[in-house]
PDB file of C-alpha atoms in Angstrom:
ATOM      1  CA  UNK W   1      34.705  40.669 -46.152  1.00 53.00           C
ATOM      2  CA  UNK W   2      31.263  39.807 -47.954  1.00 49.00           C
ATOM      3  CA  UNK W   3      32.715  35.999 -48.179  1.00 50.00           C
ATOM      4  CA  UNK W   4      32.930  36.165 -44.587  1.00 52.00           C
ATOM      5  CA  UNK W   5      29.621  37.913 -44.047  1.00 44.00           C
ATOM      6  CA  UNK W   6      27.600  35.846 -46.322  1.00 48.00           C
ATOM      7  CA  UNK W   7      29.090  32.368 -44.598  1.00 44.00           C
ATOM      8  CA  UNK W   8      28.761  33.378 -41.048  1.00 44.00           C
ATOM      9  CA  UNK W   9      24.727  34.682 -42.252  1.00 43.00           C
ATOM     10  CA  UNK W  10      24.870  31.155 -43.779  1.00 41.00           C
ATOM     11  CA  UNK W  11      25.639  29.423 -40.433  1.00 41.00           C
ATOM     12  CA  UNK W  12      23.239  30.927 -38.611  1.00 40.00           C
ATOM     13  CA  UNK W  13      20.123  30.285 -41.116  1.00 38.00           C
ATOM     14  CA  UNK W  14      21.368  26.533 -40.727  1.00 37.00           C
ATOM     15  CA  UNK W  15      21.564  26.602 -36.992  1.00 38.00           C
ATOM     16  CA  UNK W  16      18.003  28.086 -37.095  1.00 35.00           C
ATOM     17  CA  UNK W  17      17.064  25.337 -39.192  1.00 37.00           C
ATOM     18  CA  UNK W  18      18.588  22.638 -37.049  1.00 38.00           C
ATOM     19  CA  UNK W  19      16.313  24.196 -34.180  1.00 38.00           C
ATOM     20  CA  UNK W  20      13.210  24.900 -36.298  1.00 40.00           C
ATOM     21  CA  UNK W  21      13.429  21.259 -37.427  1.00 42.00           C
ATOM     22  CA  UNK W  22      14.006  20.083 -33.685  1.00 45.00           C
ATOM     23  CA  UNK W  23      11.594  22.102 -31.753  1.00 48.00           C
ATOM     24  CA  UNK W  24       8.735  21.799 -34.741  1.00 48.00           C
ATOM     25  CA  UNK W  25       5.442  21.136 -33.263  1.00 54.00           C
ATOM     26  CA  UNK W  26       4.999  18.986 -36.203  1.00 60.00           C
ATOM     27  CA  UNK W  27       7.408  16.484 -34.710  1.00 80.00           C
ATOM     28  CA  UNK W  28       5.399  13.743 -32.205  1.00 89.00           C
ATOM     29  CA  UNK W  29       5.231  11.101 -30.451  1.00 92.00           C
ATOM     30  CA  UNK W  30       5.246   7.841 -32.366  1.00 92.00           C
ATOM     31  CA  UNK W  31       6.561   5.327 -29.863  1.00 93.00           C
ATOM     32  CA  UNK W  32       5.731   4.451 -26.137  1.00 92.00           C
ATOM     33  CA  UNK W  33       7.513   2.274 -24.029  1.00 93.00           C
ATOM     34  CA  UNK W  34       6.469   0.732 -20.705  1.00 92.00           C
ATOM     35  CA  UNK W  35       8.823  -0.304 -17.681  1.00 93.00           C
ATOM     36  CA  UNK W  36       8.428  -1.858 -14.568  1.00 89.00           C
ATOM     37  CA  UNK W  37       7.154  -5.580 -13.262  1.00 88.00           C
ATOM     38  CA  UNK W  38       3.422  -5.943 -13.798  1.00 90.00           C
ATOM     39  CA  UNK W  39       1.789  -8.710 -12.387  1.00 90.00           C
ATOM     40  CA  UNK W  40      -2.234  -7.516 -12.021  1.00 91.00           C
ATOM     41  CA  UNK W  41      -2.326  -4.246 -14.336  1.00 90.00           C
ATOM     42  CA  UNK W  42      -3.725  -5.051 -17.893  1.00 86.00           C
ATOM     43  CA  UNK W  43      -1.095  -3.669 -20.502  1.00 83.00           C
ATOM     44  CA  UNK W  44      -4.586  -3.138 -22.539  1.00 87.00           C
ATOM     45  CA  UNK W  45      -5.620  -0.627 -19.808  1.00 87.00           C
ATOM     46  CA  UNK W  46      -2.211   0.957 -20.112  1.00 90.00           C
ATOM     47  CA  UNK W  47      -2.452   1.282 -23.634  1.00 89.00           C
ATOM     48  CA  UNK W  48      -6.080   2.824 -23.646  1.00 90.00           C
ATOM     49  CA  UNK W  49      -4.753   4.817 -21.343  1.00 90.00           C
ATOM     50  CA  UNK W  50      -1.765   6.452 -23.651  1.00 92.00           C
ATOM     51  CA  UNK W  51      -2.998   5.968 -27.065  1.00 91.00           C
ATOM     52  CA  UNK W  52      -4.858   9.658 -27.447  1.00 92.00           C
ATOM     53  CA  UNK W  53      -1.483  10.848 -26.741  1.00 93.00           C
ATOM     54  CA  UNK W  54       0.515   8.884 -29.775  1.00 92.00           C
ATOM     55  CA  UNK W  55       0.446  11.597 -32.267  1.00 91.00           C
ATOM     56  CA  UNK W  56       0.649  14.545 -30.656  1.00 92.00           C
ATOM     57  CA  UNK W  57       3.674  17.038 -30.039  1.00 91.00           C
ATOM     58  CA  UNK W  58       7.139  16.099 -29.009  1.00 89.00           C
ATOM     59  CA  UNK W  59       7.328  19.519 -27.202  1.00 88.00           C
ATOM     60  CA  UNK W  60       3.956  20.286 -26.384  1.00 90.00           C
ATOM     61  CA  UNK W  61       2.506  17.168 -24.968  1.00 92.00           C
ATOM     62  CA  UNK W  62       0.625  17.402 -21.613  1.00 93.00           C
ATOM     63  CA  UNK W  63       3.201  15.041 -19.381  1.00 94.00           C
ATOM     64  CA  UNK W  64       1.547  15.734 -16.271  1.00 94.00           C
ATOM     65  CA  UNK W  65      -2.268  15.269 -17.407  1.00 94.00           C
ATOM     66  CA  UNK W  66      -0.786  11.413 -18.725  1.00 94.00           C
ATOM     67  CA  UNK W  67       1.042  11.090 -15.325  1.00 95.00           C
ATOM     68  CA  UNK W  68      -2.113  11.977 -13.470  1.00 95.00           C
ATOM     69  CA  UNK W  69      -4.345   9.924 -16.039  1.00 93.00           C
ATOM     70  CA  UNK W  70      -2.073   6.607 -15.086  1.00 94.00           C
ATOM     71  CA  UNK W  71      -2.366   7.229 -11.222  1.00 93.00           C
ATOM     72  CA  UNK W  72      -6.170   6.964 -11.509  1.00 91.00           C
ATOM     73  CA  UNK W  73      -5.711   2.902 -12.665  1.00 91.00           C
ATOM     74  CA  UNK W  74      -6.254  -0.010 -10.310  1.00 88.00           C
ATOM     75  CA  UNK W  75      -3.157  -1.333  -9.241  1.00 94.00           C
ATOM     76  CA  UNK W  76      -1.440   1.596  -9.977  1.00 95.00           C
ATOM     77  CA  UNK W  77       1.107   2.833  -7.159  1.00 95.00           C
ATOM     78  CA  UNK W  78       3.922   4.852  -8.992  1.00 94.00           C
ATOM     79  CA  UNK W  79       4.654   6.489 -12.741  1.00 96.00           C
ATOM     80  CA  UNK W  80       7.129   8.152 -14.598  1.00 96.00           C
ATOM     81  CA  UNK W  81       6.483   9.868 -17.560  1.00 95.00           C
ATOM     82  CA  UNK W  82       9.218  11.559 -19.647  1.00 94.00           C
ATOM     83  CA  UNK W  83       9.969  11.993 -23.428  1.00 93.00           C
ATOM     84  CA  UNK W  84      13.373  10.848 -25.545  1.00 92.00           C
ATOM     85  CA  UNK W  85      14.189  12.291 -28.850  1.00 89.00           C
ATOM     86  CA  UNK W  86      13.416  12.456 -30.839  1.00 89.00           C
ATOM     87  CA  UNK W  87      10.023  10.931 -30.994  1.00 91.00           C
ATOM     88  CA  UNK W  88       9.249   8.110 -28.305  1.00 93.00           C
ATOM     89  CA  UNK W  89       7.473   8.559 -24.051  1.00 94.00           C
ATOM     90  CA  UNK W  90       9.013   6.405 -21.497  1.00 95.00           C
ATOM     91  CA  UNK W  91       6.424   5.121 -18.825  1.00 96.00           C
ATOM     92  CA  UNK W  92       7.648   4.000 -15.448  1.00 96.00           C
ATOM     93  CA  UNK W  93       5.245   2.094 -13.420  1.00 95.00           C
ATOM     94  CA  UNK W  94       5.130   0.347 -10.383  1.00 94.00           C
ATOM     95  CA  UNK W  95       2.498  -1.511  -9.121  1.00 95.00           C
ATOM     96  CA  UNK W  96       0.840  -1.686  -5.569  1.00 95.00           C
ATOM     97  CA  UNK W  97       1.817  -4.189  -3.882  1.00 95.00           C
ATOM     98  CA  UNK W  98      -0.555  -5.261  -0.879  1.00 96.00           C
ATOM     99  CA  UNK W  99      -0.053  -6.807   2.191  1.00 96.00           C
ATOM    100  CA  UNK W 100      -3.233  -6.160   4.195  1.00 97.00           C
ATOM    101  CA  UNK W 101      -6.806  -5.950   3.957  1.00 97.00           C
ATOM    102  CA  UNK W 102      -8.287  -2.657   4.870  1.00 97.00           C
ATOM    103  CA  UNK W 103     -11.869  -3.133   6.221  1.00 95.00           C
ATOM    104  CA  UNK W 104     -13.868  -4.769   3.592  1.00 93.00           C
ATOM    105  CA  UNK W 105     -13.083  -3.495   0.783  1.00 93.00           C
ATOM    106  CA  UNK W 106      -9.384  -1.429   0.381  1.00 96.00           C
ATOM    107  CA  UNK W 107      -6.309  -3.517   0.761  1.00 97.00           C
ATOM    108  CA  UNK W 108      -2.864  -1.647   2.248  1.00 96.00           C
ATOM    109  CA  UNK W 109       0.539  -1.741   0.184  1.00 94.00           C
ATOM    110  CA  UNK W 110       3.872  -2.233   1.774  1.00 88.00           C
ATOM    111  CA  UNK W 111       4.552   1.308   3.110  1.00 91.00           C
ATOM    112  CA  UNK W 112       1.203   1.337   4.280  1.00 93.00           C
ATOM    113  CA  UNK W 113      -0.933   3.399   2.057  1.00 95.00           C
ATOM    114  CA  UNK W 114      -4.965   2.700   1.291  1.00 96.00           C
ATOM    115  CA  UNK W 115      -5.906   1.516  -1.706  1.00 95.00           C
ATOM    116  CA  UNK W 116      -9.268   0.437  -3.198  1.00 94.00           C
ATOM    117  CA  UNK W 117      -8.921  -1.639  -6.212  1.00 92.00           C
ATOM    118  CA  UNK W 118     -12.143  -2.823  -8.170  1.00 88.00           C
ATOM    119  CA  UNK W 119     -11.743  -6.525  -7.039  1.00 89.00           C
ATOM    120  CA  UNK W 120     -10.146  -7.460  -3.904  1.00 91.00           C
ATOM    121  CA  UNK W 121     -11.943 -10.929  -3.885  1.00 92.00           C
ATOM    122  CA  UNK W 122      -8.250 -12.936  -4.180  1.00 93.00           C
ATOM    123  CA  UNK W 123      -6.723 -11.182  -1.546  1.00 95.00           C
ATOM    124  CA  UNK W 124     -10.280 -12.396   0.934  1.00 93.00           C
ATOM    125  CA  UNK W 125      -7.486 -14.516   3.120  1.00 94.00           C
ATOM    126  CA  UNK W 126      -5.321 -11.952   3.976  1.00 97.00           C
ATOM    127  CA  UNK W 127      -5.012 -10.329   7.532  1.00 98.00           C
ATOM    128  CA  UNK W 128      -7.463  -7.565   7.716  1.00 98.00           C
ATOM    129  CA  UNK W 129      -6.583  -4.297   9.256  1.00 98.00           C
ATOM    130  CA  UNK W 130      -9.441  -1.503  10.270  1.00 97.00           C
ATOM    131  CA  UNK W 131      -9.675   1.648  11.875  1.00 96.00           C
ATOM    132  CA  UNK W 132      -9.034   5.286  11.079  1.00 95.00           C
ATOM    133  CA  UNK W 133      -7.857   6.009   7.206  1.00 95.00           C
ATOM    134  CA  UNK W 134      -5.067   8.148   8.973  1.00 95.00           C
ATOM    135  CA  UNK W 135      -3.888   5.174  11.568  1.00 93.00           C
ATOM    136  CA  UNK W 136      -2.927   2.929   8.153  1.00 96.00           C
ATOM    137  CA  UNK W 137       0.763   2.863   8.917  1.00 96.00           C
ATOM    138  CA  UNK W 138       0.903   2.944  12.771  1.00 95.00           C
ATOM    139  CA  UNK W 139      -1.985   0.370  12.623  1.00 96.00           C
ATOM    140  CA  UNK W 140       0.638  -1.978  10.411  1.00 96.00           C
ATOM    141  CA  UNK W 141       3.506  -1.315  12.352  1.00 95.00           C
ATOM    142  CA  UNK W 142       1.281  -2.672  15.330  1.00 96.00           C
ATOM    143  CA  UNK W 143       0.608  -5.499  13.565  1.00 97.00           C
ATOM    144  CA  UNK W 144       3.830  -6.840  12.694  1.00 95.00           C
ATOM    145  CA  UNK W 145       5.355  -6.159  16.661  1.00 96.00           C
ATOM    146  CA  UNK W 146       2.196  -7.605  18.064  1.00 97.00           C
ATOM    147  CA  UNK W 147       2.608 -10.773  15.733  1.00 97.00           C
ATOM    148  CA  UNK W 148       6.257 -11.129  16.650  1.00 97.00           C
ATOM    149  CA  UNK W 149       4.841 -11.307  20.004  1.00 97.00           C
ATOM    150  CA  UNK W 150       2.583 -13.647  19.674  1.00 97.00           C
ATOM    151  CA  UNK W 151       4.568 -15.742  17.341  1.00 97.00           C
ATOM    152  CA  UNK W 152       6.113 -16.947  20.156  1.00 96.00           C
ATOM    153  CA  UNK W 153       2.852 -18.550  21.467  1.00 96.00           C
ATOM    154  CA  UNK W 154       1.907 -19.667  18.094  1.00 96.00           C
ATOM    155  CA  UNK W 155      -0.687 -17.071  17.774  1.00 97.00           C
ATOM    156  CA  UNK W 156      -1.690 -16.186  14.040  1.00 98.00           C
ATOM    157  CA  UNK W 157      -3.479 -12.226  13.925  1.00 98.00           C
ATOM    158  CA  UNK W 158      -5.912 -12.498  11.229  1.00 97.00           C
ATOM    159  CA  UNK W 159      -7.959  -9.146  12.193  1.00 98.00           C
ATOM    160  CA  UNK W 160      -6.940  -5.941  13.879  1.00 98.00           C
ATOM    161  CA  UNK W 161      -8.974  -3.091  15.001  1.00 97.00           C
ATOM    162  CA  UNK W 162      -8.226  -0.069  16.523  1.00 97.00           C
ATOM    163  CA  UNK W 163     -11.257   1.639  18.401  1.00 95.00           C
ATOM    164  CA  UNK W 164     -12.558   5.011  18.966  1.00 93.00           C
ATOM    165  CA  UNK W 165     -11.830   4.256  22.640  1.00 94.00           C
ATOM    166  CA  UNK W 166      -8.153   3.339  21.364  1.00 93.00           C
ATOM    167  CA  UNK W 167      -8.096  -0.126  22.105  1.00 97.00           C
ATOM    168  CA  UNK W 168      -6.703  -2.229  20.181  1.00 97.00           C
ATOM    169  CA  UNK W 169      -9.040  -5.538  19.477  1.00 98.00           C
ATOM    170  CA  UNK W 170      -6.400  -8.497  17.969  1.00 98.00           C
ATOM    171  CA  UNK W 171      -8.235 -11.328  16.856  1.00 98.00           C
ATOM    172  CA  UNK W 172      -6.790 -15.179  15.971  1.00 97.00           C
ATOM    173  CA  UNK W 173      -7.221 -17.934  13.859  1.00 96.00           C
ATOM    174  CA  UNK W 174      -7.742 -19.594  16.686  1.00 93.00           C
ATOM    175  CA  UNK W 175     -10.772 -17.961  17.347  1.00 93.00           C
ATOM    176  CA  UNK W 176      -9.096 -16.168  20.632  1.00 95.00           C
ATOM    177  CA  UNK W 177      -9.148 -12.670  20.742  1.00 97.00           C
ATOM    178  CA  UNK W 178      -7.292  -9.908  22.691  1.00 98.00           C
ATOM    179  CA  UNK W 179      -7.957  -6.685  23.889  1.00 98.00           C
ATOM    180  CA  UNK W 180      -4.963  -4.099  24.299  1.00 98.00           C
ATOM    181  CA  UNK W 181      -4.755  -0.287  25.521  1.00 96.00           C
ATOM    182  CA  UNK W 182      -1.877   1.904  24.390  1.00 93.00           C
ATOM    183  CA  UNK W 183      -0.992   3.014  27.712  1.00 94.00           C
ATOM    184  CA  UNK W 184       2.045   0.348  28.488  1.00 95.00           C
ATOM    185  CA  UNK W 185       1.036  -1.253  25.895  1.00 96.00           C
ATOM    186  CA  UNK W 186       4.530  -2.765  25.013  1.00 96.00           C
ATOM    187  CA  UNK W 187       4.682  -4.084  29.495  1.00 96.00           C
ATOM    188  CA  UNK W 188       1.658  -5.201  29.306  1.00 96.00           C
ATOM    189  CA  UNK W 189       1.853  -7.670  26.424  1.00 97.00           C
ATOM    190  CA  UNK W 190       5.277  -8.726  27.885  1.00 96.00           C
ATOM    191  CA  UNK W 191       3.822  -9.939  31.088  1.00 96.00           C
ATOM    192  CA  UNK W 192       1.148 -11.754  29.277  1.00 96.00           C
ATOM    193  CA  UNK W 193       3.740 -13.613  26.879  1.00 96.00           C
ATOM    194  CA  UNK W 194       5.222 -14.639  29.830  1.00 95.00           C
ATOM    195  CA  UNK W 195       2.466 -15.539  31.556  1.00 94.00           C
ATOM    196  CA  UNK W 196      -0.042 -17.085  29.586  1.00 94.00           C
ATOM    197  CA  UNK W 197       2.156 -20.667  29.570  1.00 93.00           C
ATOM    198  CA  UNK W 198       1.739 -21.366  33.109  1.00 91.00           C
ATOM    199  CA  UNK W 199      -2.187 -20.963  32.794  1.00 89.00           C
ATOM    200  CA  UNK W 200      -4.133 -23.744  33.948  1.00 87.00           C
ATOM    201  CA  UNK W 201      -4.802 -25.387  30.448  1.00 86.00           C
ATOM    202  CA  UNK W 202      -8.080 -25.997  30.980  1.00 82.00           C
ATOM    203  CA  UNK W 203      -8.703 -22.097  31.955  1.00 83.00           C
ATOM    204  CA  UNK W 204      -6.879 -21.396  28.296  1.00 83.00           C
ATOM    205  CA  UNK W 205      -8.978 -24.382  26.835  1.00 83.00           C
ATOM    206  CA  UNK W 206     -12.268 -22.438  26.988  1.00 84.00           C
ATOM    207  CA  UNK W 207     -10.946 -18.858  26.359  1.00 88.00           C
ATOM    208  CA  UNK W 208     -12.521 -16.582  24.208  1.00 90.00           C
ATOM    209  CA  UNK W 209     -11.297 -13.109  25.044  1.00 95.00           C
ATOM    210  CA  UNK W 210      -7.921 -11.839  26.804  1.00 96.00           C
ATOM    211  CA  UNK W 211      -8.529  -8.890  28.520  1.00 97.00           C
ATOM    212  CA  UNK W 212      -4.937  -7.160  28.505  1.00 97.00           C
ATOM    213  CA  UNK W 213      -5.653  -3.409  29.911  1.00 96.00           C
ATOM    214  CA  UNK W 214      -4.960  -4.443  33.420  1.00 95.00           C
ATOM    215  CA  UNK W 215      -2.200  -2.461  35.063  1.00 89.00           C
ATOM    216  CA  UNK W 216      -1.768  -5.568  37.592  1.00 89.00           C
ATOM    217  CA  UNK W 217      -2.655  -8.538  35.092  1.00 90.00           C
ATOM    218  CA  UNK W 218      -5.187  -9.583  32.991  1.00 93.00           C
ATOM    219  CA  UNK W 219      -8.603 -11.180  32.134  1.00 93.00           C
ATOM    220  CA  UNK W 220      -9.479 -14.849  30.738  1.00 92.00           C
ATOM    221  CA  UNK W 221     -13.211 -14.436  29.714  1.00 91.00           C
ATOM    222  CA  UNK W 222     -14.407 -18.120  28.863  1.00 84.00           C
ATOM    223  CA  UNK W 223     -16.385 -19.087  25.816  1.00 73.00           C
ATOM    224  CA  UNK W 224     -19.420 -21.080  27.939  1.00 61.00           C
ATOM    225  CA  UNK W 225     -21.607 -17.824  28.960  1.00 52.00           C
ATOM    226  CA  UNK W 226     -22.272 -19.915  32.783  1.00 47.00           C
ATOM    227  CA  UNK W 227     -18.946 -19.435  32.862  1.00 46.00           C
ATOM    228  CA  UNK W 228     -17.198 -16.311  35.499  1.00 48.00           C
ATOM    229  CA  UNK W 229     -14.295 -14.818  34.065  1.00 48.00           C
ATOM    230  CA  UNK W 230     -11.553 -15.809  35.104  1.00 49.00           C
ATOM    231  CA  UNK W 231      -8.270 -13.391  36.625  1.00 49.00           C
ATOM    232  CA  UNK W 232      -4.392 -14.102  36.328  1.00 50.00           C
TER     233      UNK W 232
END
């Protein structure tokens, strides 16, 4: 019976030092590794960013304070953080990955969100969006039906507003620009696709603005200021 007694006491004070020795405070982080395709983040900004971290506790290290420290970088759109025994932290990023301009200095990412990077100087030819911070992902979704529109023309957006008044004001490489309400929006850019063809040419030759928020047609306002505007 004391054979028995003194074993199963002997199990236990290993399986308490099995957890002692895994749980210990005194075990840490030694390794990090980094995931994910980087194209414009630094890994030397990364790694400033983690190294007062390497060398502190497995168990106790602050996971969300790192996760939160990573989200403040430039270029930064997603992280993981999350520890493997026994000693390494796993860190999965993903970067932004923009598609716009927004105004003159924030750029928009794929699922529309504002960003403001420290240097946007590369991305200078890209279309640029503007209006209110909450509008970011209606105002792209505009953009991409309104170029599909106008793709068919040959159009190219390179600017979109949308007012205070809520108009939208569609500019061109061309130089043209357009002017668009929301009520019917979708009919009245229709009719104007249609339309615009059988313009006289020399009526589109010297347009400058297309005046869509007609409920019966629209506007040609010519780039010569002598120059009436002219109705379709």
């Amino acid at each position: 019976m004391k054979k028995t007694l003194s074993l199963a006491l002997g199990l236990v004070l290993v399986a308490l030092i099995a957890v002692w020795v895994a749980f210990s405070p005194a075990r840490v982080i030694t390794e990090v590794q980094l995931n994910g395709d980087l194209e414009r983040l630094k890994p030397t900004d990364i790694e400033q960013m983690v190294s007062p971290y390497v060398g502190q506790s497995f168990w106790r290290i602050d996971l969300e304070r790192l996760h939160a420290d990573i989200l403040h970088l430039d270029w930064v759109y997603k992280v993981k953080v999350k520890r493997r025994w026994p000693n390494k932290l796993i860190l999965e990023i993903t970067e932004q990955k923009p598609v716009v301009r927004w105004g003159d200095d924030g750029l928009l990412n794929q699922e529309g969100d504002i960003f403001y990077p420290y240097n946007i100087e590369p991305f200078q030819r890209m279309v640029v969006l503007d209006g209110e911070a909450i509008q970011s992902r209606a105002l792209l979704q505009k953009l991409t039906a309104f170029q599909n529109a106008f793709s068919t023309l040959g159009w190219t957006i390179d600017a979109m507003t949308a007012q205070a008044d809520g108009v939208w004001r569609i500019h061109f490489l061309s130089g043209a620009t357009v002017l668009l309400d929301n009520e019917d929006w979708q009919g009245k850019l229709d009719r104007f696709i249609r339309a615009y063809p059988k313009t006289n040419p020399d009526l589109r030759k010297f347009a400058h603005v297309f005046d869509l928020r007609y409920s019966n047609g629209f506007v040609i306002k010519q780039k010569t200021p002598q120059s009436r505007p002219a109705s379709e």
